[in-house]
mmCIF file of C-alpha atoms and ligand atoms in Angstrom:
data_model
loop_
_atom_site.group_PDB
_atom_site.id
_atom_site.type_symbol
_atom_site.label_atom_id
_atom_site.label_comp_id
_atom_site.label_asym_id
_atom_site.label_seq_id
_atom_site.Cartn_x
_atom_site.Cartn_y
_atom_site.Cartn_z
ATOM 1 C CA MET A 28 34.939 -5.762 -5.713
ATOM 2 C CA LYS A 29 32.018 -3.355 -6.200
ATOM 3 C CA LYS A 30 32.054 -0.639 -8.833
ATOM 4 C CA GLY A 31 30.817 2.019 -6.460
ATOM 5 C CA ARG A 32 27.946 3.070 -4.295
ATOM 6 C CA ILE A 33 24.419 3.762 -5.398
ATOM 7 C CA PHE A 34 21.647 5.753 -3.789
ATOM 8 C CA SER A 35 18.117 6.011 -5.053
ATOM 9 C CA GLY A 36 14.674 6.519 -3.620
ATOM 10 C CA MET A 37 10.982 6.856 -4.304
ATOM 11 C CA ARG A 38 8.317 8.866 -2.568
ATOM 12 C CA PRO A 39 5.694 6.899 -0.647
ATOM 13 C CA THR A 40 2.587 8.262 -2.327
ATOM 14 C CA GLY A 41 0.914 4.861 -2.685
ATOM 15 C CA ARG A 42 1.471 1.453 -4.216
ATOM 16 C CA LEU A 43 3.872 1.310 -7.150
ATOM 17 C CA HIS A 44 2.789 0.361 -10.666
ATOM 18 C CA LEU A 45 4.156 -1.550 -13.634
ATOM 19 C CA GLY A 46 5.782 1.622 -14.986
ATOM 20 C CA ASN A 47 7.810 1.915 -11.766
ATOM 21 C CA LEU A 48 8.614 -1.783 -11.960
ATOM 22 C CA MET A 49 9.856 -1.909 -15.556
ATOM 23 C CA GLY A 50 11.320 1.614 -15.670
ATOM 24 C CA ALA A 51 13.137 1.826 -12.348
ATOM 25 C CA LEU A 52 12.937 -1.176 -10.041
ATOM 26 C CA ALA A 53 14.124 -3.714 -12.638
ATOM 27 C CA ASN A 54 17.200 -1.514 -13.055
ATOM 28 C CA TRP A 55 17.747 -1.260 -9.283
ATOM 29 C CA VAL A 56 17.589 -5.027 -9.032
ATOM 30 C CA LYS A 57 20.264 -5.490 -11.725
ATOM 31 C CA LEU A 58 22.547 -2.893 -10.146
ATOM 32 C CA GLN A 59 22.677 -4.881 -6.901
ATOM 33 C CA ASP A 60 25.206 -7.265 -8.484
ATOM 34 C CA ASP A 61 27.812 -4.616 -9.206
ATOM 35 C CA TYR A 62 27.228 -1.845 -6.694
ATOM 36 C CA GLU A 63 26.738 -1.318 -2.999
ATOM 37 C CA CYS A 64 23.134 -0.099 -3.026
ATOM 38 C CA PHE A 65 21.090 2.138 -0.731
ATOM 39 C CA TYR A 66 17.405 2.228 -1.619
ATOM 40 C CA ALA A 67 15.281 4.562 0.462
ATOM 41 C CA VAL A 68 11.610 5.331 0.782
ATOM 42 C CA VAL A 69 11.764 9.095 1.024
ATOM 43 C CA ASP A 70 8.870 10.016 3.298
ATOM 44 C CA TRP A 71 10.115 13.538 4.004
ATOM 45 C CA HIS A 72 10.065 14.180 0.285
ATOM 46 C CA ALA A 73 6.438 13.050 0.172
ATOM 47 C CA LEU A 74 5.655 15.872 2.616
ATOM 48 C CA THR A 75 6.944 18.552 0.253
ATOM 49 C CA THR A 76 3.813 18.274 -1.882
ATOM 50 C CA GLY A 77 1.522 16.349 0.466
ATOM 51 C CA TYR A 78 1.885 17.886 3.900
ATOM 52 C CA GLU A 79 -1.822 18.374 4.631
ATOM 53 C CA ASP A 80 -3.145 14.842 4.708
ATOM 54 C CA THR A 81 -0.515 12.515 6.122
ATOM 55 C CA SER A 82 -2.955 9.836 7.291
ATOM 56 C CA MET A 83 -1.649 7.279 4.757
ATOM 57 C CA LEU A 84 2.042 8.103 5.011
ATOM 58 C CA ARG A 85 3.155 5.259 7.287
ATOM 59 C CA GLN A 86 1.109 2.676 5.436
ATOM 60 C CA ASN A 87 2.422 3.943 2.108
ATOM 61 C CA VAL A 88 6.011 3.546 3.292
ATOM 62 C CA ARG A 89 5.211 -0.098 4.007
ATOM 63 C CA GLU A 90 3.508 -0.588 0.640
ATOM 64 C CA VAL A 91 6.514 0.818 -1.211
ATOM 65 C CA VAL A 92 9.004 -1.300 0.738
ATOM 66 C CA MET A 93 6.897 -4.367 -0.070
ATOM 67 C CA ASP A 94 6.917 -3.365 -3.744
ATOM 68 C CA TYR A 95 10.729 -2.925 -3.685
ATOM 69 C CA VAL A 96 11.265 -6.363 -2.194
ATOM 70 C CA ALA A 97 8.593 -7.960 -4.392
ATOM 71 C CA ALA A 98 10.399 -6.566 -7.446
ATOM 72 C CA GLY A 99 13.581 -8.315 -6.361
ATOM 73 C CA VAL A 100 15.416 -5.734 -4.283
ATOM 74 C CA ASP A 101 17.168 -7.970 -1.772
ATOM 75 C CA PRO A 102 17.368 -6.462 1.723
ATOM 76 C CA GLU A 103 20.244 -8.813 2.525
ATOM 77 C CA ARG A 104 22.390 -7.347 -0.243
ATOM 78 C CA SER A 105 21.005 -3.820 -0.452
ATOM 79 C CA THR A 106 20.209 -1.361 2.301
ATOM 80 C CA VAL A 107 16.463 -0.741 2.211
ATOM 81 C CA PHE A 108 15.285 1.948 4.593
ATOM 82 C CA ARG A 109 12.980 4.838 5.422
ATOM 83 C CA GLN A 110 14.505 8.295 5.004
ATOM 84 C CA SER A 111 13.018 9.687 8.234
ATOM 85 C CA ASP A 112 14.673 6.892 10.242
ATOM 86 C CA VAL A 113 18.068 8.414 9.457
ATOM 87 C CA LYS A 114 18.143 11.911 10.959
ATOM 88 C CA GLU A 115 21.521 12.598 9.332
ATOM 89 C CA HIS A 116 19.599 13.408 6.135
ATOM 90 C CA ALA A 117 17.906 16.269 7.963
ATOM 91 C CA GLU A 118 21.128 17.598 9.474
ATOM 92 C CA LEU A 119 22.912 17.488 6.137
ATOM 93 C CA HIS A 120 19.933 19.136 4.454
ATOM 94 C CA LEU A 121 20.192 22.001 6.932
ATOM 95 C CA LEU A 122 23.936 22.430 6.464
ATOM 96 C CA LEU A 123 23.723 22.232 2.672
ATOM 97 C CA SER A 124 20.882 24.753 2.664
ATOM 98 C CA MET A 125 23.373 27.324 3.972
ATOM 99 C CA ILE A 126 25.469 27.113 0.802
ATOM 100 C CA THR A 127 22.679 26.625 -1.739
ATOM 101 C CA SER A 128 21.882 29.694 -3.764
ATOM 102 C CA LEU A 129 18.217 30.623 -3.957
ATOM 103 C CA GLY A 130 18.680 31.299 -7.668
ATOM 104 C CA TRP A 131 19.658 27.680 -8.335
ATOM 105 C CA LEU A 132 16.472 26.485 -6.673
ATOM 106 C CA GLU A 133 14.160 29.017 -8.270
ATOM 107 C CA ARG A 134 15.559 28.299 -11.721
ATOM 108 C CA CYS A 135 15.155 24.530 -11.327
ATOM 109 C CA PRO A 136 12.849 23.458 -14.203
ATOM 110 C CA THR A 137 11.018 20.876 -12.089
ATOM 111 C CA TYR A 138 10.233 23.552 -9.520
ATOM 112 C CA LYS A 139 8.719 25.936 -12.046
ATOM 113 C CA GLU A 140 6.772 23.132 -13.733
ATOM 114 C CA GLN A 141 5.336 21.718 -10.524
ATOM 115 C CA LEU A 142 4.279 25.145 -9.276
ATOM 116 C CA GLN A 143 2.098 25.415 -12.392
ATOM 117 C CA GLN A 144 0.913 21.814 -12.539
ATOM 118 C CA LEU A 145 -0.023 21.513 -8.880
ATOM 119 C CA SER A 146 -1.731 24.888 -8.864
ATOM 120 C CA GLY A 147 -4.598 23.433 -6.824
ATOM 121 C CA ARG A 148 -2.302 22.835 -3.839
ATOM 122 C CA ASP A 149 -0.377 25.448 -1.967
ATOM 123 C CA ILE A 150 3.221 24.426 -2.523
ATOM 124 C CA THR A 151 4.685 27.892 -2.277
ATOM 125 C CA THR A 152 6.499 26.623 0.774
ATOM 126 C CA TYR A 153 10.067 26.695 1.974
ATOM 127 C CA GLY A 154 10.106 22.894 2.076
ATOM 128 C CA PHE A 155 9.036 22.476 -1.520
ATOM 129 C CA LEU A 156 11.589 24.972 -2.812
ATOM 130 C CA GLY A 157 14.224 22.990 -0.928
ATOM 131 C CA TYR A 158 13.217 19.633 -2.444
ATOM 132 C CA PRO A 159 16.472 19.333 -4.432
ATOM 133 C CA VAL A 160 18.572 20.221 -1.362
ATOM 134 C CA LEU A 161 16.984 17.355 0.561
ATOM 135 C CA MET A 162 17.608 15.093 -2.413
ATOM 136 C CA ALA A 163 21.251 16.211 -2.525
ATOM 137 C CA ALA A 164 21.507 15.423 1.199
ATOM 138 C CA ASP A 165 20.093 11.928 0.578
ATOM 139 C CA ILE A 166 22.743 11.190 -2.019
ATOM 140 C CA LEU A 167 25.697 12.950 -0.429
ATOM 141 C CA ALA A 168 25.111 11.455 3.044
ATOM 142 C CA TYR A 169 26.260 8.161 1.493
ATOM 143 C CA ARG A 170 28.826 9.744 -0.824
ATOM 144 C CA ALA A 171 27.120 7.808 -3.582
ATOM 145 C CA SER A 172 28.959 7.734 -6.900
ATOM 146 C CA SER A 173 25.911 6.882 -8.990
ATOM 147 C CA VAL A 174 22.198 7.543 -8.851
ATOM 148 C CA PRO A 175 19.726 5.585 -10.973
ATOM 149 C CA VAL A 176 16.909 7.980 -11.888
ATOM 150 C CA GLY A 177 14.498 8.832 -14.645
ATOM 151 C CA GLU A 178 15.282 11.645 -17.033
ATOM 152 C CA ASP A 179 12.934 13.985 -15.170
ATOM 153 C CA GLN A 180 15.339 13.935 -12.197
ATOM 154 C CA LEU A 181 18.433 15.102 -14.100
ATOM 155 C CA PRO A 182 18.089 18.768 -13.077
ATOM 156 C CA HIS A 183 18.014 17.669 -9.430
ATOM 157 C CA LEU A 184 21.148 15.637 -9.888
ATOM 158 C CA GLU A 185 22.885 18.561 -11.559
ATOM 159 C CA LEU A 186 22.015 20.607 -8.498
ATOM 160 C CA ALA A 187 23.374 17.923 -6.186
ATOM 161 C CA ARG A 188 26.692 18.097 -8.076
ATOM 162 C CA GLU A 189 26.640 21.892 -7.884
ATOM 163 C CA ILE A 190 26.112 21.743 -4.115
ATOM 164 C CA ALA A 191 28.841 19.105 -3.691
ATOM 165 C CA ARG A 192 31.312 21.245 -5.657
ATOM 166 C CA ARG A 193 30.455 24.296 -3.601
ATOM 167 C CA PHE A 194 30.918 22.397 -0.369
ATOM 168 C CA ASN A 195 34.232 20.875 -1.459
ATOM 169 C CA TYR A 196 35.491 24.276 -2.609
ATOM 170 C CA LEU A 197 34.558 26.013 0.650
ATOM 171 C CA TYR A 198 35.486 23.391 3.240
ATOM 172 C CA GLY A 199 37.725 20.828 1.551
ATOM 173 C CA THR A 200 36.821 17.750 -0.421
ATOM 174 C CA VAL A 201 34.307 15.526 1.322
ATOM 175 C CA PHE A 202 31.890 14.588 -1.458
ATOM 176 C CA PRO A 203 32.239 12.885 -4.837
ATOM 177 C CA GLU A 204 30.067 14.360 -7.589
ATOM 178 C CA PRO A 205 27.259 11.859 -8.123
ATOM 179 C CA GLN A 206 26.566 10.697 -11.678
ATOM 180 C CA ALA A 207 23.185 9.658 -13.066
ATOM 181 C CA ILE A 208 22.498 6.161 -14.306
ATOM 182 C CA LEU A 209 19.473 6.640 -16.515
ATOM 183 C CA ASN A 210 16.660 4.169 -15.944
ATOM 184 C CA ASP A 211 15.384 2.462 -19.059
ATOM 185 C CA VAL A 212 13.095 4.689 -21.073
ATOM 186 C CA PRO A 213 9.596 3.743 -20.055
ATOM 187 C CA VAL A 214 7.803 2.047 -22.937
ATOM 188 C CA LEU A 215 4.762 1.335 -20.830
ATOM 189 C CA LEU A 216 1.878 3.690 -21.370
ATOM 190 C CA GLY A 217 -1.188 3.822 -19.184
ATOM 191 C CA THR A 218 -4.105 1.578 -20.179
ATOM 192 C CA ASP A 219 -5.725 4.563 -21.919
ATOM 193 C CA GLY A 220 -2.635 5.228 -24.047
ATOM 194 C CA ARG A 221 -1.578 8.335 -22.130
ATOM 195 C CA LYS A 222 1.519 8.576 -19.930
ATOM 196 C CA MET A 223 1.151 6.125 -17.038
ATOM 197 C CA SER A 224 0.301 8.185 -13.997
ATOM 198 C CA LYS A 225 -1.666 7.650 -10.836
ATOM 199 C CA SER A 226 -3.442 10.956 -11.334
ATOM 200 C CA TYR A 227 -4.871 9.672 -14.644
ATOM 201 C CA GLY A 228 -6.125 6.447 -13.040
ATOM 202 C CA ASN A 229 -4.580 4.447 -15.893
ATOM 203 C CA THR A 230 -1.983 2.422 -13.994
ATOM 204 C CA ILE A 231 -1.690 -1.273 -13.225
ATOM 205 C CA GLN A 232 -0.359 -1.777 -9.705
ATOM 206 C CA ILE A 233 2.398 -4.265 -9.013
ATOM 207 C CA ALA A 234 0.154 -5.611 -6.261
ATOM 208 C CA SER A 235 -2.743 -6.416 -8.603
ATOM 209 C CA THR A 236 -4.631 -9.686 -8.698
ATOM 210 C CA PRO A 237 -4.526 -11.808 -11.877
ATOM 211 C CA GLN A 238 -8.119 -10.778 -12.572
ATOM 212 C CA GLU A 239 -7.221 -7.088 -12.224
ATOM 213 C CA VAL A 240 -4.402 -7.595 -14.718
ATOM 214 C CA ARG A 241 -6.806 -9.256 -17.187
ATOM 215 C CA THR A 242 -9.406 -6.516 -16.828
ATOM 216 C CA ALA A 243 -6.805 -3.769 -17.234
ATOM 217 C CA VAL A 244 -5.241 -5.394 -20.296
ATOM 218 C CA GLN A 245 -8.647 -5.943 -21.924
ATOM 219 C CA SER A 246 -9.359 -2.222 -21.513
ATOM 220 C CA MET A 247 -6.106 -1.119 -23.205
ATOM 221 C CA ILE A 248 -6.238 1.195 -26.199
ATOM 222 C CA THR A 249 -5.008 -0.463 -29.404
ATOM 223 C CA ASP A 250 -4.483 0.823 -32.945
ATOM 224 C CA PRO A 251 -7.579 3.001 -33.537
ATOM 225 C CA ALA A 252 -7.305 2.446 -37.330
ATOM 226 C CA ARG A 253 -7.777 -1.281 -36.910
ATOM 227 C CA ILE A 254 -11.510 -1.800 -36.858
ATOM 228 C CA ARG A 255 -11.898 -5.351 -38.147
ATOM 229 C CA LYS A 256 -9.641 -8.278 -37.425
ATOM 230 C CA THR A 257 -8.862 -8.436 -41.164
ATOM 231 C CA ASP A 258 -7.426 -4.880 -41.129
ATOM 232 C CA PRO A 259 -3.606 -4.886 -40.880
ATOM 233 C CA GLY A 260 -2.548 -3.306 -37.563
ATOM 234 C CA HIS A 261 0.135 -0.782 -36.626
ATOM 235 C CA PRO A 262 1.948 -2.072 -33.528
ATOM 236 C CA GLU A 263 3.982 1.135 -33.223
ATOM 237 C CA VAL A 264 0.857 3.020 -32.106
ATOM 238 C CA CYS A 265 -0.536 0.204 -29.946
ATOM 239 C CA THR A 266 -0.337 0.359 -26.146
ATOM 240 C CA VAL A 267 -0.488 -3.424 -25.918
ATOM 241 C CA PHE A 268 2.574 -3.800 -28.138
ATOM 242 C CA GLY A 269 4.636 -1.642 -25.762
ATOM 243 C CA TYR A 270 3.833 -4.088 -22.975
ATOM 244 C CA TYR A 271 4.921 -7.039 -25.128
ATOM 245 C CA LYS A 272 8.246 -5.296 -25.770
ATOM 246 C CA ALA A 273 8.805 -4.770 -22.057
ATOM 247 C CA PHE A 274 7.632 -8.127 -20.712
ATOM 248 C CA ALA A 275 8.488 -10.541 -23.549
ATOM 249 C CA PRO A 276 10.763 -9.008 -26.203
ATOM 250 C CA GLU A 277 11.073 -12.243 -28.246
ATOM 251 C CA LEU A 278 7.342 -12.711 -28.371
ATOM 252 C CA ALA A 279 6.915 -9.042 -29.327
ATOM 253 C CA ALA A 280 8.623 -9.678 -32.679
ATOM 254 C CA VAL A 281 6.233 -12.552 -33.418
ATOM 255 C CA ARG A 282 3.182 -10.508 -32.408
ATOM 256 C CA GLU A 283 4.346 -7.587 -34.514
ATOM 257 C CA ASN A 284 4.293 -9.711 -37.677
ATOM 258 C CA GLU A 285 0.983 -11.309 -36.858
ATOM 259 C CA CYS A 286 -0.557 -7.901 -36.202
ATOM 260 C CA ARG A 287 0.779 -6.292 -39.383
ATOM 261 C CA ASN A 288 -0.459 -9.265 -41.420
ATOM 262 C CA ALA A 289 -3.841 -9.339 -39.679
ATOM 263 C CA GLU A 290 -3.183 -12.851 -38.441
ATOM 264 C CA ILE A 291 -4.236 -12.186 -34.854
ATOM 265 C CA GLY A 292 -7.104 -10.167 -33.432
ATOM 266 C CA CYS A 293 -6.752 -7.651 -30.608
ATOM 267 C CA VAL A 294 -8.828 -9.701 -28.200
ATOM 268 C CA ALA A 295 -6.603 -12.782 -28.532
ATOM 269 C CA CYS A 296 -3.469 -10.642 -28.506
ATOM 270 C CA LYS A 297 -4.587 -9.022 -25.248
ATOM 271 C CA ARG A 298 -5.550 -12.326 -23.681
ATOM 272 C CA GLN A 299 -2.052 -13.631 -24.348
ATOM 273 C CA LEU A 300 -0.464 -10.449 -23.042
ATOM 274 C CA ALA A 301 -2.358 -10.847 -19.783
ATOM 275 C CA ASP A 302 -0.919 -14.379 -19.510
ATOM 276 C CA VAL A 303 2.586 -13.046 -20.132
ATOM 277 C CA ILE A 304 2.249 -10.330 -17.471
ATOM 278 C CA ILE A 305 0.721 -12.736 -14.965
ATOM 279 C CA ASP A 306 3.605 -15.200 -15.514
ATOM 280 C CA TYR A 307 6.104 -12.396 -15.057
ATOM 281 C CA LEU A 308 4.417 -11.149 -11.887
ATOM 282 C CA THR A 309 3.803 -14.515 -10.235
ATOM 283 C CA PRO A 310 7.171 -14.645 -8.397
ATOM 284 C CA VAL A 311 6.796 -10.921 -7.628
ATOM 285 C CA TRP A 312 3.402 -11.566 -6.019
ATOM 286 C CA GLU A 313 4.811 -14.479 -4.040
ATOM 287 C CA ARG A 314 7.558 -12.313 -2.545
ATOM 288 C CA ARG A 315 5.021 -9.598 -1.767
ATOM 289 C CA ARG A 316 2.600 -12.002 -0.113
ATOM 290 C CA THR A 317 5.348 -13.265 2.183
ATOM 291 C CA LEU A 318 5.733 -9.752 3.580
ATOM 292 C CA GLU A 319 2.019 -8.944 3.610
ATOM 293 C CA THR A 320 1.410 -11.903 5.894
ATOM 294 C CA ASP A 321 4.395 -11.186 8.139
ATOM 295 C CA PRO A 322 4.448 -7.529 9.238
ATOM 296 C CA GLY A 323 7.237 -8.347 11.694
ATOM 297 C CA ALA A 324 9.527 -9.300 8.817
ATOM 298 C CA LEU A 325 8.873 -5.933 7.214
ATOM 299 C CA ASP A 326 9.629 -4.127 10.494
ATOM 300 C CA ASP A 327 12.836 -6.112 10.609
ATOM 301 C CA ILE A 328 13.884 -5.045 7.119
ATOM 302 C CA LEU A 329 13.259 -1.414 8.039
ATOM 303 C CA ASP A 330 15.106 -1.692 11.359
ATOM 304 C CA ARG A 331 18.161 -3.358 9.893
ATOM 305 C CA GLY A 332 18.165 -1.029 6.901
ATOM 306 C CA ALA A 333 17.984 2.037 9.149
ATOM 307 C CA ALA A 334 20.860 0.789 11.312
ATOM 308 C CA ARG A 335 23.082 0.135 8.314
ATOM 309 C CA ALA A 336 22.198 3.432 6.625
ATOM 310 C CA ARG A 337 22.711 5.351 9.862
ATOM 311 C CA SER A 338 26.208 4.037 10.400
ATOM 312 C CA VAL A 339 27.318 5.127 6.920
ATOM 313 C CA ALA A 340 25.556 8.500 7.081
ATOM 314 C CA ALA A 341 26.901 9.156 10.590
ATOM 315 C CA ALA A 342 30.476 8.700 9.358
ATOM 316 C CA THR A 343 29.871 11.214 6.549
ATOM 317 C CA LEU A 344 28.292 13.702 8.940
ATOM 318 C CA ALA A 345 31.263 13.435 11.300
ATOM 319 C CA GLU A 346 33.511 14.485 8.400
ATOM 320 C CA VAL A 347 31.111 17.224 7.371
ATOM 321 C CA ARG A 348 31.041 18.731 10.874
ATOM 322 C CA GLU A 349 34.809 18.529 11.059
ATOM 323 C CA ALA A 350 35.213 20.193 7.672
ATOM 324 C CA MET A 351 32.752 22.968 8.611
ATOM 325 C CA LYS A 352 34.137 23.355 12.125
ATOM 326 C CA ILE A 353 30.760 22.692 13.687
HETATM 327 N N1 LIG B 425 13.029 13.029 -6.462
HETATM 328 C C1 LIG B 425 12.972 11.619 -6.687
HETATM 329 C C2 LIG B 425 11.703 11.301 -7.485
HETATM 330 O O1 LIG B 425 10.724 11.991 -7.372
HETATM 331 C C3 LIG B 425 12.963 10.827 -5.390
HETATM 332 C C4 LIG B 425 14.248 10.999 -4.645
HETATM 333 C C5 LIG B 425 14.421 11.640 -3.452
HETATM 334 C C6 LIG B 425 15.514 10.527 -5.049
HETATM 335 N N2 LIG B 425 15.731 11.590 -3.079
HETATM 336 C C7 LIG B 425 16.421 10.913 -4.032
HETATM 337 C C8 LIG B 425 15.961 9.833 -6.165
HETATM 338 C C9 LIG B 425 17.785 10.630 -4.132
HETATM 339 C C10 LIG B 425 17.318 9.549 -6.263
HETATM 340 C C11 LIG B 425 18.223 9.944 -5.253
HETATM 341 O O2 LIG B 425 11.698 10.337 -8.203
#
């Protein structure tokens, strides 16, 4: 018996990186054992900030699905699909927009932040303001009980609960209030020691080659106070050490001692880290390659996922229309 139903999604803005893998996808994979899982690639959400150039959108959906499956999301056990294949999300978004207060959306901290951060792009649009309503529709269309997300998404989830409560109060109870399952705190920094982010160009893609992994690891920032190999190091400020903790926790303890006692140099430490990451990624790469060489299999995953998602979302929408007397 499953513990409940899960919905989560990522925007198709390009290939995923090791931060996505260790922070979110590894968690999604584990949750498949205990929950009925719906994992979407939310292409409509990608439009909210990237509506001008959509030339890569379809390809990016495929890249992200390949990254999901490569990470271990199993399309036989979980429903893997593209948001825009299930029009019920759009209908529910419209209906929920009727009961969503503008104040809730304008006060949303992520909205205010993004308006400032993405000041180069014009995102003073209706669609962008409604981002959390679309996200609520994603979750509520499946009446998901739990939503694995990063901490940055908590305000959106709070809004989804607010909208669900409002709907239930006005029209009768249709929706459970979805709870967050927090993804593991990301310990992986970008290769330059800053937050891992595509816009900084400091990521390592899941779909890297072994040589790309080696080059990226060799370029990682280590303890700046450690100039000679004989200087004791400070793993707590070292980017490389964070990767050891994520990919090989037992080995991390060993490395920590060696580093503090100046028994290993950064070059050797990095070389071994690259080996560890490559070992970890080898089965991931194999699963990805299977799909890269068989586009029909990927189409199949998307088709079957869409059909399964649609049937669940359609049942919810039938209840929603009934409740609202549409
Ligand atoms: N907003 C999420 C993000 O940027 C993506 C997302 C869209 C999502 N709809 C969702 C996540 C529903 C969880 C549930 O990461």
